[in-house]
Coordinates of N, CA and C in Angstrom, one line a residue:
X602 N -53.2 11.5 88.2 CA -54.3 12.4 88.2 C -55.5 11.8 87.5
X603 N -56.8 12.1 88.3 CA -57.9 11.5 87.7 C -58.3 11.8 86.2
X604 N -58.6 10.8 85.8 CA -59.2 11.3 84.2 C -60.3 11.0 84.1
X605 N -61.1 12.2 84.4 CA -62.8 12.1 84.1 C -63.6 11.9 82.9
X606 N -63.0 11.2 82.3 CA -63.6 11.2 80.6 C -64.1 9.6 80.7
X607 N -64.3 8.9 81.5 CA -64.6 8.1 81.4 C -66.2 7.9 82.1
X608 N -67.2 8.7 81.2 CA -68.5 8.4 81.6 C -69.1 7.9 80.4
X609 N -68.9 6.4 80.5 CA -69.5 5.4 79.1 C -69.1 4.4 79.7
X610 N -69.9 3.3 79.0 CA -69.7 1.8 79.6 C -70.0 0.9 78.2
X611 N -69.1 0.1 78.5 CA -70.1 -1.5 77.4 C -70.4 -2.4 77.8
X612 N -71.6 -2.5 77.3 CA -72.6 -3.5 77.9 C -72.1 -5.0 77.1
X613 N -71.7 -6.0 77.6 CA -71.6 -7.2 76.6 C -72.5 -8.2 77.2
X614 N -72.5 -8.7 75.8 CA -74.0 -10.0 75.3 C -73.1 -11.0 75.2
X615 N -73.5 -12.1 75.7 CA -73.2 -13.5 75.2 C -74.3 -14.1 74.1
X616 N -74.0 -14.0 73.2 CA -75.0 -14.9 72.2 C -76.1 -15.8 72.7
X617 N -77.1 -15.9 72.3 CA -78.2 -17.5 73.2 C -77.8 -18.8 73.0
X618 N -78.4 -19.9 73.7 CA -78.1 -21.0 73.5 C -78.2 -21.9 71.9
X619 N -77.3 -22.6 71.7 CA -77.4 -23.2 70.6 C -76.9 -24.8 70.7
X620 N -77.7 -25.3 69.9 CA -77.2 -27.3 69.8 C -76.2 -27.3 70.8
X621 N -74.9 -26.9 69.9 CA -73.9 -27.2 71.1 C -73.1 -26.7 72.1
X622 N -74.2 -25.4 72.6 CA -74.0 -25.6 74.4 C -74.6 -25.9 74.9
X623 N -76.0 -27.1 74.6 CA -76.5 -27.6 75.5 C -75.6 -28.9 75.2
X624 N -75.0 -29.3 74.2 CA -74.3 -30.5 74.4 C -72.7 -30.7 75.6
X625 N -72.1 -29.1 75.6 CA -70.8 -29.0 75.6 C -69.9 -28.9 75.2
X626 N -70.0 -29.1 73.3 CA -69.1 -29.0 72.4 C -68.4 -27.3 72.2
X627 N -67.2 -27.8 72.4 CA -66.6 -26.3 71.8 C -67.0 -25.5 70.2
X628 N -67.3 -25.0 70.6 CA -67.7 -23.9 69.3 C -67.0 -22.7 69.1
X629 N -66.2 -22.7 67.8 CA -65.0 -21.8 68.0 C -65.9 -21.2 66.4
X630 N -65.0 -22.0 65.2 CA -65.2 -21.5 63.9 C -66.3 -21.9 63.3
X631 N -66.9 -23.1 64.0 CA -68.0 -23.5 63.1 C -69.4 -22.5 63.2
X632 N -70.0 -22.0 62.6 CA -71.2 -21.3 62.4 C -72.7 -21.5 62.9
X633 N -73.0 -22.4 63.8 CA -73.8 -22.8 64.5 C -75.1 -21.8 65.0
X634 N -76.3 -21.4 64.1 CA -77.4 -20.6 64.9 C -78.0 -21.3 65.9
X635 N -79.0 -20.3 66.7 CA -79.2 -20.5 67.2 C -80.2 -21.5 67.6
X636 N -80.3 -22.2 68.8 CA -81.1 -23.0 68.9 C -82.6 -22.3 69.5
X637 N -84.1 -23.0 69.6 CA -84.9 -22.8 69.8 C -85.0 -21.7 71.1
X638 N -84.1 -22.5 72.4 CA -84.0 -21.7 73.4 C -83.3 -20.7 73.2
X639 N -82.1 -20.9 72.4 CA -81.4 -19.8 71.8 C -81.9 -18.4 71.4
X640 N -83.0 -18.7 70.9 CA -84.1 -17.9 70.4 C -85.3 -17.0 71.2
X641 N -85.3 -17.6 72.0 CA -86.3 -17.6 73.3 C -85.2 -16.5 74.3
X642 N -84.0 -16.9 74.1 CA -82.9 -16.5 75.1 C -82.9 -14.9 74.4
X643 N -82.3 -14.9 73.6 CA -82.8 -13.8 72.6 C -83.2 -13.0 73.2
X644 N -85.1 -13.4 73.0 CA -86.3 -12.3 72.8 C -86.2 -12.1 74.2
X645 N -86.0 -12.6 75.6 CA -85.6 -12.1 76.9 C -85.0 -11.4 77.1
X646 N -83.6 -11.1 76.6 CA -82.8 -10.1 76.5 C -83.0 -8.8 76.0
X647 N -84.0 -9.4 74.7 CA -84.6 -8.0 74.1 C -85.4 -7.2 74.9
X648 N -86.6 -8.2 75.8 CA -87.2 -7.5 76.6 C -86.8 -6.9 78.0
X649 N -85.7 -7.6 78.3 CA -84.8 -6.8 79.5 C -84.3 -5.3 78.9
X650 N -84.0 -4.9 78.0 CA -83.1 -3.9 77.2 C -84.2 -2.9 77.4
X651 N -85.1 -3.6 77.0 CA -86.6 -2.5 76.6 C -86.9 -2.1 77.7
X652 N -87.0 -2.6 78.5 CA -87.3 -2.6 80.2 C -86.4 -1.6 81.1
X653 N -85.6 -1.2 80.6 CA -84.3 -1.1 81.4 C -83.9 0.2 80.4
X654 N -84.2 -0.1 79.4 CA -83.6 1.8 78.5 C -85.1 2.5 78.3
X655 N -86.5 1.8 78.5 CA -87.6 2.4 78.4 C -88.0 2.4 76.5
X656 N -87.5 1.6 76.4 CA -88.0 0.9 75.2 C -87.2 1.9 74.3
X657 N -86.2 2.2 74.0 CA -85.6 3.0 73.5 C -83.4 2.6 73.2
X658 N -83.0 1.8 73.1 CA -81.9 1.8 73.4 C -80.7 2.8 72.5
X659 N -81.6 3.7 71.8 CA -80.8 4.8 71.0 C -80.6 5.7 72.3
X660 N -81.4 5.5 73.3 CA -81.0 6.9 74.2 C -79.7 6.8 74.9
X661 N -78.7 5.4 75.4 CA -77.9 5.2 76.1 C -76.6 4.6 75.4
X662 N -77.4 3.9 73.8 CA -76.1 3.5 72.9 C -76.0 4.1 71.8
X663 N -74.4 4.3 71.4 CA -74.5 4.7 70.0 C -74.3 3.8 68.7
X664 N -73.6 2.6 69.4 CA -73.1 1.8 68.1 C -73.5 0.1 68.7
X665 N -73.6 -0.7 68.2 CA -73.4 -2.5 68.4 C -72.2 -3.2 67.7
X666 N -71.6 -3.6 68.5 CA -70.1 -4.1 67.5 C -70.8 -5.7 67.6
X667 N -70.3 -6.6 66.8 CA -70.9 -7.6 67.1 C -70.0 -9.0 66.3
X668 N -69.7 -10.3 66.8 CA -69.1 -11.1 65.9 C -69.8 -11.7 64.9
X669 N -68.6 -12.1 63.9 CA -69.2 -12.2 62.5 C -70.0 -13.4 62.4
X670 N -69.9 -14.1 63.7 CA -71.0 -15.8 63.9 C -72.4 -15.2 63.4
X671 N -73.0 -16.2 63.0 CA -74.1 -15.9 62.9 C -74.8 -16.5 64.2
X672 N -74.7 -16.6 65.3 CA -75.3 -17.1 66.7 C -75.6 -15.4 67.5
X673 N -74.2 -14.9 67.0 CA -74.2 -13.7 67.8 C -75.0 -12.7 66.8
X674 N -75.1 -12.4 65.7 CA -75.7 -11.6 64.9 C -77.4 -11.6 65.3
X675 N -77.7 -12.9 65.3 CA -78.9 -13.7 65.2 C -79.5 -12.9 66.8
X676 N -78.7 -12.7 67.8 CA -78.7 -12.3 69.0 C -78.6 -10.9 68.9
X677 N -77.9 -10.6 68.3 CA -77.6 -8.9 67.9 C -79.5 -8.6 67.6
X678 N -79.5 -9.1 66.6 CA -81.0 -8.6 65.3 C -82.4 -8.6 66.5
X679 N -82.2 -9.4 67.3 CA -83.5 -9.9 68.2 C -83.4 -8.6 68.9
X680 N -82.5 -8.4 69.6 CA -82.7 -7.7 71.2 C -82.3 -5.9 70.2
X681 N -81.9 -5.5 69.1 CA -82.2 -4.6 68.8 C -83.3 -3.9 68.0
X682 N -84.2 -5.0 67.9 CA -85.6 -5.2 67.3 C -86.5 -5.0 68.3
X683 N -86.4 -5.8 69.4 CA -87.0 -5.5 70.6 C -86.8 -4.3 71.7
X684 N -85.6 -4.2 71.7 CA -85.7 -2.8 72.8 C -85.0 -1.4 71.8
X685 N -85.9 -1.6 70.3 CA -85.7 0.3 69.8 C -84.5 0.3 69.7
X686 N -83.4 -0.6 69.1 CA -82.3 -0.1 68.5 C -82.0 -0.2 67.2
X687 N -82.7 0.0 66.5 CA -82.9 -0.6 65.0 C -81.9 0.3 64.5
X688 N -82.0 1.5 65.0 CA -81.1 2.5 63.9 C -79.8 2.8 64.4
X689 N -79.5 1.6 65.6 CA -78.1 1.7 65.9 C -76.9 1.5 65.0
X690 N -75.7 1.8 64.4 CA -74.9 1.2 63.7 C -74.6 0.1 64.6
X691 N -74.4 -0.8 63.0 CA -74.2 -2.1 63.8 C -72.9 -2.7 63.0
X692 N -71.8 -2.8 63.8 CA -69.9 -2.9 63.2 C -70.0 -4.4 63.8
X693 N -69.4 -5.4 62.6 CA -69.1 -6.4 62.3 C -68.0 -6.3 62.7
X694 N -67.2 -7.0 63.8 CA -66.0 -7.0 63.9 C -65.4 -8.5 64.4
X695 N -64.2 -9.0 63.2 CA -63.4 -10.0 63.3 C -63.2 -10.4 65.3
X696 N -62.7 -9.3 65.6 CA -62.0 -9.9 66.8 C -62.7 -10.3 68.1
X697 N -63.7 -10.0 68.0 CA -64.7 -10.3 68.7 C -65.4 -11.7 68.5
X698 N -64.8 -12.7 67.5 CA -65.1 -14.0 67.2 C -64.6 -14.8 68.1
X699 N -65.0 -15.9 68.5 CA -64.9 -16.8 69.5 C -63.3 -17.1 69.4
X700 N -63.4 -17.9 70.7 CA -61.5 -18.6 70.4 C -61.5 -19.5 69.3
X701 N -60.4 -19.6 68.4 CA -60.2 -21.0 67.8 C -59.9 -22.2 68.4
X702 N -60.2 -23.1 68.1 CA -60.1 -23.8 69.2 C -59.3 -25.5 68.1
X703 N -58.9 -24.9 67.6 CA -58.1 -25.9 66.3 C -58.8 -27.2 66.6
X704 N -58.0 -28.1 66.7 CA -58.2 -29.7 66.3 C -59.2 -29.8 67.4
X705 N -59.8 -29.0 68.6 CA -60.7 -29.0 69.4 C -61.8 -29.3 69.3
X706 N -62.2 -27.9 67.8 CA -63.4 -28.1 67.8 C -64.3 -29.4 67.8
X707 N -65.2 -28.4 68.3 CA -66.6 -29.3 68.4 C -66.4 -30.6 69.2
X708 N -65.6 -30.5 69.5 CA -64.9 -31.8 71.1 C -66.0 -31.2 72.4
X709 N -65.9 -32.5 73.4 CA -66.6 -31.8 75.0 C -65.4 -31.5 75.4
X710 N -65.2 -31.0 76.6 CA -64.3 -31.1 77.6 C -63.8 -32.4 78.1
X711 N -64.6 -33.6 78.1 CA -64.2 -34.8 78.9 C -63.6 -35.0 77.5
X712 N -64.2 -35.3 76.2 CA -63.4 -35.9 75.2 C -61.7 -35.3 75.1
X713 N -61.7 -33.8 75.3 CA -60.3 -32.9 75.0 C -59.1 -33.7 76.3
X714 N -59.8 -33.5 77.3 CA -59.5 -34.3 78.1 C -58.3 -35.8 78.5
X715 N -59.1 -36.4 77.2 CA -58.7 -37.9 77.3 C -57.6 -37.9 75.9
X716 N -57.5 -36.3 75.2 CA -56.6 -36.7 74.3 C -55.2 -35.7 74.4
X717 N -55.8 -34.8 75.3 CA -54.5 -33.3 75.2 C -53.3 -33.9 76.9
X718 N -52.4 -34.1 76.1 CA -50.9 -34.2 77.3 C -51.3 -33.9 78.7
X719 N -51.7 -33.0 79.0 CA -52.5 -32.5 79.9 C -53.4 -33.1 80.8
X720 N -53.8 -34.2 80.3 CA -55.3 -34.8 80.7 C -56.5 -34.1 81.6
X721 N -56.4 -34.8 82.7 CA -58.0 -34.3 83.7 C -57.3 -32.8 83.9
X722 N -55.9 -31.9 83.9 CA -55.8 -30.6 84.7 C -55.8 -30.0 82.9
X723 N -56.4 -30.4 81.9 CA -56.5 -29.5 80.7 C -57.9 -28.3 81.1
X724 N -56.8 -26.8 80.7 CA -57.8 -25.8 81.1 C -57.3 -25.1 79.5
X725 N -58.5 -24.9 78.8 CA -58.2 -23.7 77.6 C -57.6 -22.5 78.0
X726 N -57.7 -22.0 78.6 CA -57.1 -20.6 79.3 C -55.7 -20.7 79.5
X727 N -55.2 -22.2 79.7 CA -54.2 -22.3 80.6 C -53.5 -23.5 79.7
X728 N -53.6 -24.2 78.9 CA -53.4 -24.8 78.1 C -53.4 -24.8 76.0
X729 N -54.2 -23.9 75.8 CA -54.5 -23.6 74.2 C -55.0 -24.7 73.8
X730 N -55.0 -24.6 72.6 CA -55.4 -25.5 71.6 C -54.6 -26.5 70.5
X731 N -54.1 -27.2 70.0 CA -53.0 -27.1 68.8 C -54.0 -26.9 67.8
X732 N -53.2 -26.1 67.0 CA -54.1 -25.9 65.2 C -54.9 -24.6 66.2
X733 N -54.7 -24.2 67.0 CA -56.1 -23.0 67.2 C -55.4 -22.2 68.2
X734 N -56.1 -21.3 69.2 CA -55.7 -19.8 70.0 C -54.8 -20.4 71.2
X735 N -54.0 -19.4 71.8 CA -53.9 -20.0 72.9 C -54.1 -18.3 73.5
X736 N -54.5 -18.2 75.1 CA -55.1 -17.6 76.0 C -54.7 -15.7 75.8
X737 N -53.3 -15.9 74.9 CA -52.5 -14.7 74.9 C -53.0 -14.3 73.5
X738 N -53.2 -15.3 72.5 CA -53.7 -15.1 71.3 C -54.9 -14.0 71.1
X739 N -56.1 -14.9 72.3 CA -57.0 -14.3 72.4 C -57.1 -12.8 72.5
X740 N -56.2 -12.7 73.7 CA -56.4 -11.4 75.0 C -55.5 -10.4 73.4
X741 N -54.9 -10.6 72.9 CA -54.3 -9.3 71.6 C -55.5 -9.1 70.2
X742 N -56.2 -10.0 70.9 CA -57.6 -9.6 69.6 C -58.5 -8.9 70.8
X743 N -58.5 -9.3 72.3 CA -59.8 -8.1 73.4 C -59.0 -7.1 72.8
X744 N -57.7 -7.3 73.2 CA -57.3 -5.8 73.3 C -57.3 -4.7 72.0
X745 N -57.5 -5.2 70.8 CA -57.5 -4.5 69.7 C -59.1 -4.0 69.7
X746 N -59.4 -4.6 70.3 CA -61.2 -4.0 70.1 C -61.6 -3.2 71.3
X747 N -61.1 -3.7 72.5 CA -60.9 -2.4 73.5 C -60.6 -1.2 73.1
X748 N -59.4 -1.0 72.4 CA -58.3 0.0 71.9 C -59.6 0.7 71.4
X749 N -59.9 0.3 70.3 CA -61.2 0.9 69.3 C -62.0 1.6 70.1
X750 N -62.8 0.5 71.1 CA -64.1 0.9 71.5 C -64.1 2.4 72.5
X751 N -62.6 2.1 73.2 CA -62.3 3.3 73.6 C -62.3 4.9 72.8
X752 N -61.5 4.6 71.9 CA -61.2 5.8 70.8 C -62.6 6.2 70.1
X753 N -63.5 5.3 70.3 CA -64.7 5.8 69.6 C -65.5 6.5 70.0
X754 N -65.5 6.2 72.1 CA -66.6 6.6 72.9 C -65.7 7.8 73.0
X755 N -64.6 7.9 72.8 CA -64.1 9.5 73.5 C -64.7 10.3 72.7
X756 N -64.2 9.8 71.4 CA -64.7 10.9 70.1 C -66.4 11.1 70.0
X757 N -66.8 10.6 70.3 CA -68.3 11.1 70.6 C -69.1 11.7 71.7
X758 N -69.8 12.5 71.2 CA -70.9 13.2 72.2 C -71.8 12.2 72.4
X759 N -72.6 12.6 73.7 CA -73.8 11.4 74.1 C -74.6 11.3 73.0
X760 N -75.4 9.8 73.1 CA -74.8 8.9 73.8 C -73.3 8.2 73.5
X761 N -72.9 8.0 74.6 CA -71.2 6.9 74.3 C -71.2 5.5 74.1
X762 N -72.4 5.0 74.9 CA -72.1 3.6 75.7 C -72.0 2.7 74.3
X763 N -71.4 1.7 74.4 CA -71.6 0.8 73.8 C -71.7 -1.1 73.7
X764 N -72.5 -1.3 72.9 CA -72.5 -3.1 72.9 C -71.9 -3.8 71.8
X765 N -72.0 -4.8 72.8 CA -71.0 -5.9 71.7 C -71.3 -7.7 72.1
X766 N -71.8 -7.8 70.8 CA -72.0 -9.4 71.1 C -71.3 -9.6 70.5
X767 N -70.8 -11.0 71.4 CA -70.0 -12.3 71.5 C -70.1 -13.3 71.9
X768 N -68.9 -14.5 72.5 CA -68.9 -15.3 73.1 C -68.2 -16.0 74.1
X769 N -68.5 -17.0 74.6 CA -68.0 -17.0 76.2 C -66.7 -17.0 76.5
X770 N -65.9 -17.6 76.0 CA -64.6 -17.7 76.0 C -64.1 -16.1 75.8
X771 N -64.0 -16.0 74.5 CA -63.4 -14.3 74.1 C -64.2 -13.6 75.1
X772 N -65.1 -13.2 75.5 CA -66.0 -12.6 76.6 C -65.4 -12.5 78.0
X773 N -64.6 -13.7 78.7 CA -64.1 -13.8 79.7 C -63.0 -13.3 79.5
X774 N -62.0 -13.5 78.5 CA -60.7 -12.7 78.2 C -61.0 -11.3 78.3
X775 N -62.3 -10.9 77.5 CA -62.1 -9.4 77.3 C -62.4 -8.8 79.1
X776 N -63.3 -9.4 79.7 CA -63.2 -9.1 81.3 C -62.1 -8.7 81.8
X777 N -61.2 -9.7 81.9 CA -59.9 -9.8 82.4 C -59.3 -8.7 81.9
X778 N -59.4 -8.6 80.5 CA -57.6 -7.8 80.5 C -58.2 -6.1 80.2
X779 N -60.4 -6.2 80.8 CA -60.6 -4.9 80.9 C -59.6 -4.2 82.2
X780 N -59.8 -5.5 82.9 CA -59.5 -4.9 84.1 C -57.9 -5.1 84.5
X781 N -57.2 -5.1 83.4 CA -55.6 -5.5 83.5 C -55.0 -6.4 83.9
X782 N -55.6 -7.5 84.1 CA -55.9 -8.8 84.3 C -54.9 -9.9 82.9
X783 N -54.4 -10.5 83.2 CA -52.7 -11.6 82.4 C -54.6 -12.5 81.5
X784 N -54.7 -12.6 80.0 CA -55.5 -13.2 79.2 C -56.1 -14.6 80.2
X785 N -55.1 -15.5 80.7 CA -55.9 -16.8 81.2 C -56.2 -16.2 82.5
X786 N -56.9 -15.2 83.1 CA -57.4 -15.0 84.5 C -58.6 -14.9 83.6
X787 N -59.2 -15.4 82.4 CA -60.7 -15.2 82.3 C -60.8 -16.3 82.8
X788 N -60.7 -17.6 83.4 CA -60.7 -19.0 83.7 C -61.5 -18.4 84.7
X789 N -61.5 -17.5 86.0 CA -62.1 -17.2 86.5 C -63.6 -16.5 86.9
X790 N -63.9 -15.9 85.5 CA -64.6 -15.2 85.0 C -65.7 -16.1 84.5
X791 N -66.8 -16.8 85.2 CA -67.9 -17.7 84.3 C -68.6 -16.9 83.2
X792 N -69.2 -17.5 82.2 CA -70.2 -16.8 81.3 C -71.2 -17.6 80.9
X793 N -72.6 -17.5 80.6 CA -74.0 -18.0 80.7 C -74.1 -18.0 79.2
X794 N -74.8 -18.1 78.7 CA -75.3 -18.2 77.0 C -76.5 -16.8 77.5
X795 N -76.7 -15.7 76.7 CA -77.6 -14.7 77.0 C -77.2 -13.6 78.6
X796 N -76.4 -14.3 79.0 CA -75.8 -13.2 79.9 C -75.9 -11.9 79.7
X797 N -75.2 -11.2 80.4 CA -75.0 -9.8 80.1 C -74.2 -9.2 80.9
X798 N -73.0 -8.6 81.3 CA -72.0 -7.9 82.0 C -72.1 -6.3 81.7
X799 N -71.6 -5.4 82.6 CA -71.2 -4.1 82.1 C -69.7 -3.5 82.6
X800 N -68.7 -3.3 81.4 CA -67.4 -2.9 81.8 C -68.2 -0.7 82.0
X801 N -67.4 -0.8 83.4 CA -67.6 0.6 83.5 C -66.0 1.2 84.4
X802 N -65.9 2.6 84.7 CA -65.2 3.2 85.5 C -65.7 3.8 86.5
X803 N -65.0 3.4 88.0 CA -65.1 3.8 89.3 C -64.5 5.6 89.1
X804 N -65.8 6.1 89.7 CA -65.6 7.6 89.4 C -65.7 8.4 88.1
X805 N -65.9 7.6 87.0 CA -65.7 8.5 85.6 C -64.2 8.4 85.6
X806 N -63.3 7.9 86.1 CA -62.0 8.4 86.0 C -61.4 6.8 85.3
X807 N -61.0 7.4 83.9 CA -60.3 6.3 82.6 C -59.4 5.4 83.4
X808 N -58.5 6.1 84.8 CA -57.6 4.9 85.2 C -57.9 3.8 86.0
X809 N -59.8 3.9 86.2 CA -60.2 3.5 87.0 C -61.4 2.1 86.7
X810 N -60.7 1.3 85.7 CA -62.0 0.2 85.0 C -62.4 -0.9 86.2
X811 N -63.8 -0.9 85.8 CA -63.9 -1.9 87.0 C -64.8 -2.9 85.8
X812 N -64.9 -3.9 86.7 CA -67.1 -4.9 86.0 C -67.8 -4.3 86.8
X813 N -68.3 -3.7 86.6 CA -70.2 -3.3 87.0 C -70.6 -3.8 87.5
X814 N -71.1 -5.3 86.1 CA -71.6 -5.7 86.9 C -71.4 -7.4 85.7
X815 N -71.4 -8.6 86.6 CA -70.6 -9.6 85.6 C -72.1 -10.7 85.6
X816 N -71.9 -11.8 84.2 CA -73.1 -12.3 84.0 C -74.3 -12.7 84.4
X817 N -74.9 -11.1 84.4 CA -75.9 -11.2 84.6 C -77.0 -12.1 84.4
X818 N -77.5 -13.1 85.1 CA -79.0 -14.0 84.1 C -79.9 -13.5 84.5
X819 N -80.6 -12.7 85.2 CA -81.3 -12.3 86.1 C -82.8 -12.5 85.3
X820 N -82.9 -12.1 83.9 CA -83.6 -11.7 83.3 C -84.0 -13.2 82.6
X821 N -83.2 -14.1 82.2 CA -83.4 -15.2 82.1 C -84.0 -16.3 83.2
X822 N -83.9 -16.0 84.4 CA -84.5 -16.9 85.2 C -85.9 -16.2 85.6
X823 N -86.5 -15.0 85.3 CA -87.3 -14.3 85.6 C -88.6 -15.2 84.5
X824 N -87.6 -15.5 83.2 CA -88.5 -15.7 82.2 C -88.6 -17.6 81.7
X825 N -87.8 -18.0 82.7 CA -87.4 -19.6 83.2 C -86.9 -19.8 81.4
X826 N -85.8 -19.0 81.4 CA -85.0 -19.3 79.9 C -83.4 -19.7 80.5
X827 N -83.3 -19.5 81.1 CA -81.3 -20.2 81.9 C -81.5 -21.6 81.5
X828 N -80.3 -21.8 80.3 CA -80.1 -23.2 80.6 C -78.7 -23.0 81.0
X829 N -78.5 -24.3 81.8 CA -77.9 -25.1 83.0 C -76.6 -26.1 81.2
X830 N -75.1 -25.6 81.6 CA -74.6 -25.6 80.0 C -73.5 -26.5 80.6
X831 N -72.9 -27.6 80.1 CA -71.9 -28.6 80.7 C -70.9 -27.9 80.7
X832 N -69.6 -28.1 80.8 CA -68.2 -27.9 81.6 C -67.6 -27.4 80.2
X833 N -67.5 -27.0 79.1 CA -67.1 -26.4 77.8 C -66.4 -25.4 78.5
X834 N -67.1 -24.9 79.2 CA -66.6 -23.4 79.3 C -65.1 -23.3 80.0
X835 N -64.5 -24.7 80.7 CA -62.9 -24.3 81.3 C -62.4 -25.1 80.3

């Protein structure tokens, strides 16, 4: 039977560009702000929000969950500065932090490549890390913050919707297992630095999660801010 309670959506942010995704280095734990474009990527996003909630984003959100990186925070503070969400609560939450990516970090893909058992068919999704997440790891930290985000929008009157910045990896997981999808089907799921997706439901009806709409850059090539990010992301 349909369950109409499902008229809210979350909007997810991918953090802006920083040093190392213009290089391809995995970026899991290390703390990395943003880079210049990173910055620029930002204030785009801010002005898409503005543009798009009418310069107001208290009217369609109630909360910003956001990870404890300072890349994503740094992204959080911009685009809620710019499109009128200043007096949104804003929840720090753990699980929303990138993958670990153990003895990986800060490696390219070609380098992980030439050292994991695996070689040229090494896929993070599909392979893990040692010392760090592997794919299922991830998808039991989406799923705890799903769990939340859900219990929170019910319990509230409008607005419901909510955001959440993160990052690409954990971002493609939480895609997937919105939509009931096994943690490594985010492999198929790309993500941009400054993106933007929206998890929603077909009909208002809870059993019914779809993507909206999946990373978005629209607003970034509008403002020739898309950078073009090497192969990190499989």
């Amino acid at each position: 039977m349909p369950d109409r309670r499902g008229n809210w959506s979350i909007a997810l942010v991918r953090h802006g560009a920083t040093e190392w995704t213009a290089t391809g280095q995995h970026t899991g734990a290390t703390d990395i702000p943003l880079s210049d474009v990173g910055v620029k990527q930002a204030q785009c996003l801010g002005r898409h929000f503005a543009r798009t909630f009418h310069g107001d984003l208290t009217r369609q959100y109630a909360y910003a969950f956001v990870s404890p990186k300072e890349r994503a925070k740094q992204t959080c503070d911009v685009v809620l500065k710019l499109a009128g969400g200043k007096t949104l609560k804003v929840i720090e939450d753990r699980d929303l932090a990138e993958w670990n990516y153990g003895e990986y970090e800060g490696l390219t893909s070609a380098e992980i490549r030439k050292r994991d058992p695996a070689g040229e068919d090494w896929n993070v999704f599909i392979h893990g890390c040692p010392g760090g997440e592997t794919a299922a790891d991830v998808g039991k930290r989406v799923d705890r913050f799903l769990q939340r985000a859900r219990e929170l929008a019910l319990s509230l009157d409008n607005p419901k919707n909510i955001l959440a910045f993160s990052h690409g990896h954990v971002l493609r997981v939480l895609g997937a297992r919105w939509i009931g999808l096994p943690p490594d089907h985010g492999r198929f799921l790309a993500y941009n630095t400054a993106a933007v997706s929206y998890l929603a439901f077909e009909h208002n009806n809870l059993n019914e999660p779809v993507l909206q709409e999946w990373n978005s850059v629209t607003h970034l090539v509008v403002e020739d801010c898309l950078q073009h990010e090497f192969e990190c992301s499989f």
